[in-house]
Amino acid sequence: MKKTLVVLSVLLAATVFGTARASDAVFPHRAKFRHVPIIEAEALRKDLDNAIVIDVRSRYEYATLHIKGALHIALSKDKLPAEAVTLRAKSAMPMVFYCNGHSCKKSYEAAELAMKAGVTNVYAYDAGLDTWTKQYPDQSVLLGKSPARPADFISSEAFKKRLISAQDFETRLEKGAVVLDIRDLRQRDVVLFPMRELRAPLDDARKIADAVAEAKKSKKPLLVYDKVGKQTRWFQYYLEQQGVKEYYFLDGGSEGYHEAKYGKPKFQVPDQG
């Protein structure tokens, strides 16, 4: 069995490096992480059952949409290396980390952390979930269901249609819309609209359900904002599932709002995928 896994790893590596560096221009972070082995979508799909696939995004993102069979280990310098070591002790199969897509660097960072912890046979699938769901909806899990239907995926275009500027956000609020802050407690440094907004972090399912139900009952437009405009993309699936018709997201989140109002972001924001 061990010999079979070694042979598989060699074959996988050969497939990986055949095309991995040919399209660096499409992947803005590859140059910085050239020491991290890359696996392409086709190679991963071919050996999906013979690899340990790990989603390093947030728990909410994973629960919304992920690669079928993938484990979840959120990117963390404190926890991920130890969990990777534990997984390696149980299996010699290739370990593949992924996040959202081309512009997300979490897959590289996770692979790098595992490698520094002494874990070998590690790869980053840097095309991420965006590419995977388009090519392999049958190997994707959407809202707990697989195979996923391509028609149920929310496109980037459909998401962008819901983005509005800080000025438009304020204008709609003055006309009577309901505002919902979905940042978690660690992100909630400044309240944008005191006494005028509902607050429900994404990891609190009950609060989210209550807030959305209250917004629907009011029959008013729902305005939503997060920290940097990344989590609303995944929250959109929930709003669609709940039948919310009129909703909009603050472009750039609370950081984008502050930049629009004062000319610069309030804090330096790390990559969110």
CSV table of C-alpha atoms in Angstrom, one decimal:
chain,number,residue,atom,x,y,z
A,1,MET,CA,0.0,0.0,0.0
A,2,LYS,CA,2.8,2.4,0.9
A,3,LYS,CA,4.6,1.7,-2.4
A,4,THR,CA,1.4,2.5,-4.2
A,5,LEU,CA,1.1,5.8,-2.5
A,6,VAL,CA,4.6,6.7,-3.3
A,7,VAL,CA,4.1,5.9,-7.0
A,8,LEU,CA,0.9,8.0,-6.9
A,9,SER,CA,2.7,10.9,-5.5
A,10,VAL,CA,5.3,10.8,-8.2
A,11,LEU,CA,2.7,10.6,-10.9
A,12,LEU,CA,0.8,13.5,-9.3
A,13,ALA,CA,3.9,15.6,-9.1
A,14,ALA,CA,4.7,15.0,-12.8
A,15,THR,CA,1.2,16.1,-13.7
A,16,VAL,CA,1.4,19.1,-11.5
A,17,PHE,CA,4.6,20.6,-12.8
A,18,GLY,CA,3.8,20.0,-16.5
A,19,THR,CA,1.7,23.1,-16.7
A,20,ALA,CA,1.8,24.8,-13.3
A,21,ARG,CA,4.2,27.6,-14.1
A,22,ALA,CA,3.0,28.3,-17.6
A,23,SER,CA,0.3,30.8,-16.5
A,24,ASP,CA,2.0,32.8,-13.8
A,25,ALA,CA,0.6,36.0,-15.1
A,26,VAL,CA,-2.9,34.9,-14.3
A,27,PHE,CA,-2.0,34.2,-10.7
A,28,PRO,CA,-0.6,37.3,-9.0
A,29,HIS,CA,0.9,35.5,-6.0
A,30,ARG,CA,2.7,32.7,-7.7
A,31,ALA,CA,5.9,34.7,-8.1
A,32,LYS,CA,6.2,35.3,-4.3
A,33,PHE,CA,5.4,31.6,-3.5
A,34,ARG,CA,7.6,29.9,-6.2
A,35,HIS,CA,8.8,27.5,-3.5
A,36,VAL,CA,5.3,26.1,-3.0
A,37,PRO,CA,4.3,23.2,-5.4
A,38,ILE,CA,1.2,23.9,-7.5
A,39,ILE,CA,-1.5,21.5,-8.6
A,40,GLU,CA,-3.8,22.3,-11.5
A,41,ALA,CA,-7.6,21.7,-11.5
A,42,GLU,CA,-7.4,18.8,-14.0
A,43,ALA,CA,-4.7,17.0,-12.0
A,44,LEU,CA,-6.6,17.4,-8.7
A,45,ARG,CA,-9.8,16.1,-10.2
A,46,LYS,CA,-8.1,13.1,-11.6
A,47,ASP,CA,-6.6,12.1,-8.2
A,48,LEU,CA,-9.3,13.6,-6.0
A,49,ASP,CA,-10.0,10.4,-4.2
A,50,ASN,CA,-6.3,9.9,-3.5
A,51,ALA,CA,-5.5,13.2,-1.9
A,52,ILE,CA,-6.1,15.0,1.3
A,53,VAL,CA,-7.9,18.2,0.2
A,54,ILE,CA,-8.2,21.0,2.7
A,55,ASP,CA,-10.3,24.2,2.5
A,56,VAL,CA,-8.5,27.0,4.4
A,57,ARG,CA,-11.3,29.6,4.1
A,58,SER,CA,-13.7,30.6,6.9
A,59,ARG,CA,-16.1,28.1,8.3
A,60,TYR,CA,-19.0,30.0,6.8
A,61,GLU,CA,-17.5,30.0,3.3
A,62,TYR,CA,-16.9,26.2,3.6
A,63,ALA,CA,-20.4,25.5,4.8
A,64,THR,CA,-21.8,27.5,1.8
A,65,LEU,CA,-19.7,25.9,-0.9
A,66,HIS,CA,-16.7,23.6,-1.0
A,67,ILE,CA,-15.0,20.8,-3.0
A,68,LYS,CA,-16.6,17.4,-2.3
A,69,GLY,CA,-14.7,15.5,0.2
A,70,ALA,CA,-12.6,18.4,1.4
A,71,LEU,CA,-11.7,18.9,5.1
A,72,HIS,CA,-11.9,22.3,6.7
A,73,ILE,CA,-9.0,23.8,8.5
A,74,ALA,CA,-9.1,27.6,8.6
A,75,LEU,CA,-5.8,29.3,7.9
A,76,SER,CA,-4.1,29.9,11.2
A,77,LYS,CA,-0.4,30.1,12.1
A,78,ASP,CA,-1.2,28.6,15.5
A,79,LYS,CA,-3.4,25.7,14.5
A,80,LEU,CA,-2.9,24.7,10.9
A,81,PRO,CA,0.7,23.4,11.2
A,82,ALA,CA,-0.2,21.0,14.0
A,83,GLU,CA,-3.3,19.8,12.3
A,84,ALA,CA,-1.3,19.2,9.1
A,85,VAL,CA,1.2,17.2,11.0
A,86,THR,CA,-1.6,15.1,12.6
A,87,LEU,CA,-3.1,14.4,9.2
A,88,ARG,CA,0.3,13.4,7.7
A,89,ALA,CA,0.8,10.9,10.5
A,90,LYS,CA,-2.4,9.2,9.4
A,91,SER,CA,-1.8,9.2,5.7
A,92,ALA,CA,1.0,9.7,3.1
A,93,MET,CA,-1.4,10.9,0.4
A,94,PRO,CA,-0.7,14.3,-1.3
A,95,MET,CA,-2.0,17.2,0.9
A,96,VAL,CA,-3.7,19.9,-1.2
A,97,PHE,CA,-4.7,23.3,0.2
A,98,TYR,CA,-7.2,25.7,-1.6
A,99,CYS,CA,-9.1,28.9,-1.1
A,100,ASN,CA,-11.4,31.0,-3.4
A,101,GLY,CA,-9.4,31.7,-6.5
A,102,HIS,CA,-6.6,33.3,-8.5
A,103,SER,CA,-6.3,36.4,-6.3
A,104,CYS,CA,-6.4,34.6,-3.0
A,105,LYS,CA,-3.1,33.7,-1.4
A,106,LYS,CA,-4.3,31.6,1.5
A,107,SER,CA,-3.7,28.3,-0.3
A,108,TYR,CA,0.0,29.2,-0.7
A,109,GLU,CA,0.3,30.4,2.9
A,110,ALA,CA,-1.3,27.2,4.2
A,111,ALA,CA,1.0,25.0,2.1
A,112,GLU,CA,4.0,27.0,3.3
A,113,LEU,CA,3.0,26.6,6.9
A,114,ALA,CA,2.6,22.9,6.5
A,115,MET,CA,6.0,22.6,4.8
A,116,LYS,CA,7.7,24.6,7.5
A,117,ALA,CA,6.2,22.2,10.0
A,118,GLY,CA,8.0,19.3,8.2
A,119,VAL,CA,5.0,18.0,6.2
A,120,THR,CA,6.0,16.8,2.8
A,121,ASN,CA,4.1,16.0,-0.4
A,122,VAL,CA,2.2,19.3,-0.1
A,123,TYR,CA,0.5,21.4,-2.8
A,124,ALA,CA,-1.5,24.5,-3.3
A,125,TYR,CA,-4.5,24.4,-5.6
A,126,ASP,CA,-4.4,28.1,-6.5
A,127,ALA,CA,-7.1,28.2,-9.1
A,128,GLY,CA,-9.4,27.7,-6.2
A,129,LEU,CA,-13.1,27.2,-5.8
A,130,ASP,CA,-14.0,29.7,-8.6
A,131,THR,CA,-12.5,27.5,-11.2
A,132,TRP,CA,-13.4,24.2,-9.6
A,133,THR,CA,-17.2,24.9,-9.4
A,134,LYS,CA,-17.3,25.9,-13.1
A,135,GLN,CA,-15.5,22.8,-14.3
A,136,TYR,CA,-16.7,20.2,-11.8
A,137,PRO,CA,-20.1,21.1,-10.3
A,138,ASP,CA,-20.6,17.4,-9.8
A,139,GLN,CA,-17.7,17.4,-7.3
A,140,SER,CA,-18.9,20.5,-5.5
A,141,VAL,CA,-21.1,20.8,-2.4
A,142,LEU,CA,-23.4,23.8,-2.3
A,143,LEU,CA,-25.4,24.4,0.9
A,144,GLY,CA,-24.9,20.8,1.9
A,145,LYS,CA,-26.0,19.3,-1.4
A,146,SER,CA,-24.0,17.5,-4.0
A,147,PRO,CA,-23.8,17.3,-7.0
A,148,ALA,CA,-24.4,21.0,-7.2
A,149,ARG,CA,-26.4,22.5,-10.0
A,150,PRO,CA,-24.6,25.0,-12.2
A,151,ALA,CA,-27.8,27.1,-12.3
A,152,ASP,CA,-27.6,27.5,-8.5
A,153,PHE,CA,-24.2,29.1,-8.5
A,154,ILE,CA,-24.1,32.9,-8.1
A,155,SER,CA,-21.9,34.4,-10.7
A,156,SER,CA,-19.5,37.3,-10.1
A,157,GLU,CA,-21.7,39.4,-12.3
A,158,ALA,CA,-24.8,38.7,-10.2
A,159,PHE,CA,-22.9,39.6,-7.0
A,160,LYS,CA,-21.5,42.8,-8.5
A,161,LYS,CA,-25.0,43.9,-9.4
A,162,ARG,CA,-25.8,44.0,-5.7
A,163,LEU,CA,-22.8,46.2,-4.7
A,164,ILE,CA,-23.5,49.9,-4.0
A,165,SER,CA,-21.3,52.8,-3.1
A,166,ALA,CA,-21.1,54.4,0.3
A,167,GLN,CA,-23.1,57.3,-0.9
A,168,ASP,CA,-25.8,55.1,-2.3
A,169,PHE,CA,-25.8,53.1,0.9
A,170,GLU,CA,-26.5,56.2,2.9
A,171,THR,CA,-29.1,57.5,0.6
A,172,ARG,CA,-31.0,54.2,0.7
A,173,LEU,CA,-30.7,54.2,4.5
A,174,GLU,CA,-32.3,57.6,4.7
A,175,LYS,CA,-35.2,56.4,2.6
A,176,GLY,CA,-35.9,53.7,5.2
A,177,ALA,CA,-33.9,50.6,4.4
A,178,VAL,CA,-32.8,48.1,7.1
A,179,VAL,CA,-29.1,47.9,7.7
A,180,LEU,CA,-27.4,44.6,8.8
A,181,ASP,CA,-23.8,44.4,10.1
A,182,ILE,CA,-22.5,40.8,9.6
A,183,ARG,CA,-19.0,41.4,11.0
A,184,ASP,CA,-17.9,39.2,13.8
A,185,LEU,CA,-16.9,40.7,17.2
A,186,ARG,CA,-13.2,40.9,16.4
A,187,GLN,CA,-13.9,42.9,13.3
A,188,ARG,CA,-16.4,45.3,14.8
A,189,ASP,CA,-14.0,48.1,15.6
A,190,VAL,CA,-16.4,51.0,14.7
A,191,VAL,CA,-20.2,50.9,14.3
A,192,LEU,CA,-21.1,52.7,11.1
A,193,PHE,CA,-24.7,53.5,11.9
A,194,PRO,CA,-25.3,53.6,15.7
A,195,MET,CA,-28.9,52.9,16.8
A,196,ARG,CA,-29.9,52.3,13.2
A,197,GLU,CA,-28.6,48.9,12.4
A,198,LEU,CA,-29.1,45.2,13.2
A,199,ARG,CA,-26.0,43.2,14.1
A,200,ALA,CA,-25.6,39.5,13.5
A,201,PRO,CA,-22.2,37.8,12.9
A,202,LEU,CA,-22.2,35.1,10.2
A,203,ASP,CA,-21.2,32.4,12.6
A,204,ASP,CA,-24.4,33.0,14.7
A,205,ALA,CA,-27.0,31.2,12.7
A,206,ARG,CA,-29.9,32.2,15.0
A,207,LYS,CA,-29.1,35.9,15.0
A,208,ILE,CA,-28.7,35.9,11.2
A,209,ALA,CA,-32.1,34.1,10.8
A,210,ASP,CA,-33.8,36.5,13.2
A,211,ALA,CA,-32.3,39.6,11.5
A,212,VAL,CA,-33.2,38.5,8.0
A,213,ALA,CA,-36.7,37.6,9.1
A,214,GLU,CA,-37.1,41.0,10.7
A,215,ALA,CA,-35.9,42.7,7.5
A,216,LYS,CA,-38.4,40.6,5.4
A,217,LYS,CA,-41.2,41.4,7.8
A,218,SER,CA,-40.5,45.2,7.5
A,219,LYS,CA,-40.8,44.9,3.7
A,220,LYS,CA,-38.0,47.4,3.4
A,221,PRO,CA,-34.8,47.0,1.3
A,222,LEU,CA,-32.0,45.2,3.2
A,223,LEU,CA,-28.5,46.8,3.2
A,224,VAL,CA,-25.7,44.6,4.4
A,225,TYR,CA,-22.0,45.3,5.1
A,226,ASP,CA,-19.0,43.3,6.4
A,227,LYS,CA,-15.4,44.2,7.0
A,228,VAL,CA,-13.9,44.4,3.5
A,229,GLY,CA,-16.6,43.3,1.1
A,230,LYS,CA,-15.6,39.6,0.9
A,231,GLN,CA,-18.1,37.8,3.1
A,232,THR,CA,-21.2,39.3,1.6
A,233,ARG,CA,-20.4,37.2,-1.5
A,234,TRP,CA,-21.2,34.1,0.5
A,235,PHE,CA,-24.0,35.6,2.5
A,236,GLN,CA,-25.8,36.3,-0.8
A,237,TYR,CA,-26.5,32.5,-1.1
A,238,TYR,CA,-28.4,32.6,2.2
A,239,LEU,CA,-30.4,35.7,1.2
A,240,GLU,CA,-31.4,34.0,-2.1
A,241,GLN,CA,-32.3,30.8,-0.3
A,242,GLN,CA,-34.5,32.9,2.1
A,243,GLY,CA,-36.3,34.6,-0.8
A,244,VAL,CA,-35.1,38.1,0.0
A,245,LYS,CA,-35.8,40.2,-3.1
A,246,GLU,CA,-34.4,43.6,-2.5
A,247,TYR,CA,-30.9,43.7,-0.9
A,248,TYR,CA,-27.6,45.4,-1.5
A,249,PHE,CA,-24.1,45.2,-0.2
A,250,LEU,CA,-21.7,48.0,0.7
A,251,ASP,CA,-18.9,47.9,-1.7
A,252,GLY,CA,-15.6,47.4,0.2
A,253,GLY,CA,-17.4,46.8,3.5
A,254,SER,CA,-16.7,49.0,6.5
A,255,GLU,CA,-13.2,49.7,5.3
A,256,GLY,CA,-14.4,50.8,1.9
A,257,TYR,CA,-16.9,53.1,3.6
A,258,HIS,CA,-14.3,54.7,5.7
A,259,GLU,CA,-12.0,55.2,2.7
A,260,ALA,CA,-14.9,56.7,0.7
A,261,LYS,CA,-15.7,59.1,3.5
A,262,TYR,CA,-12.3,60.1,4.7
A,263,GLY,CA,-9.9,59.2,1.8
A,264,LYS,CA,-8.2,56.3,3.4
A,265,PRO,CA,-9.0,52.9,5.0
A,266,LYS,CA,-9.3,52.9,8.8
A,267,PHE,CA,-6.9,50.0,9.1
A,268,GLN,CA,-4.5,48.1,6.9
A,269,VAL,CA,-6.6,45.0,6.0
A,270,PRO,CA,-4.9,41.6,5.4
A,271,ASP,CA,-5.8,39.5,2.4
A,272,GLN,CA,-9.3,38.0,2.8
A,273,GLY,CA,-9.4,35.8,-0.3
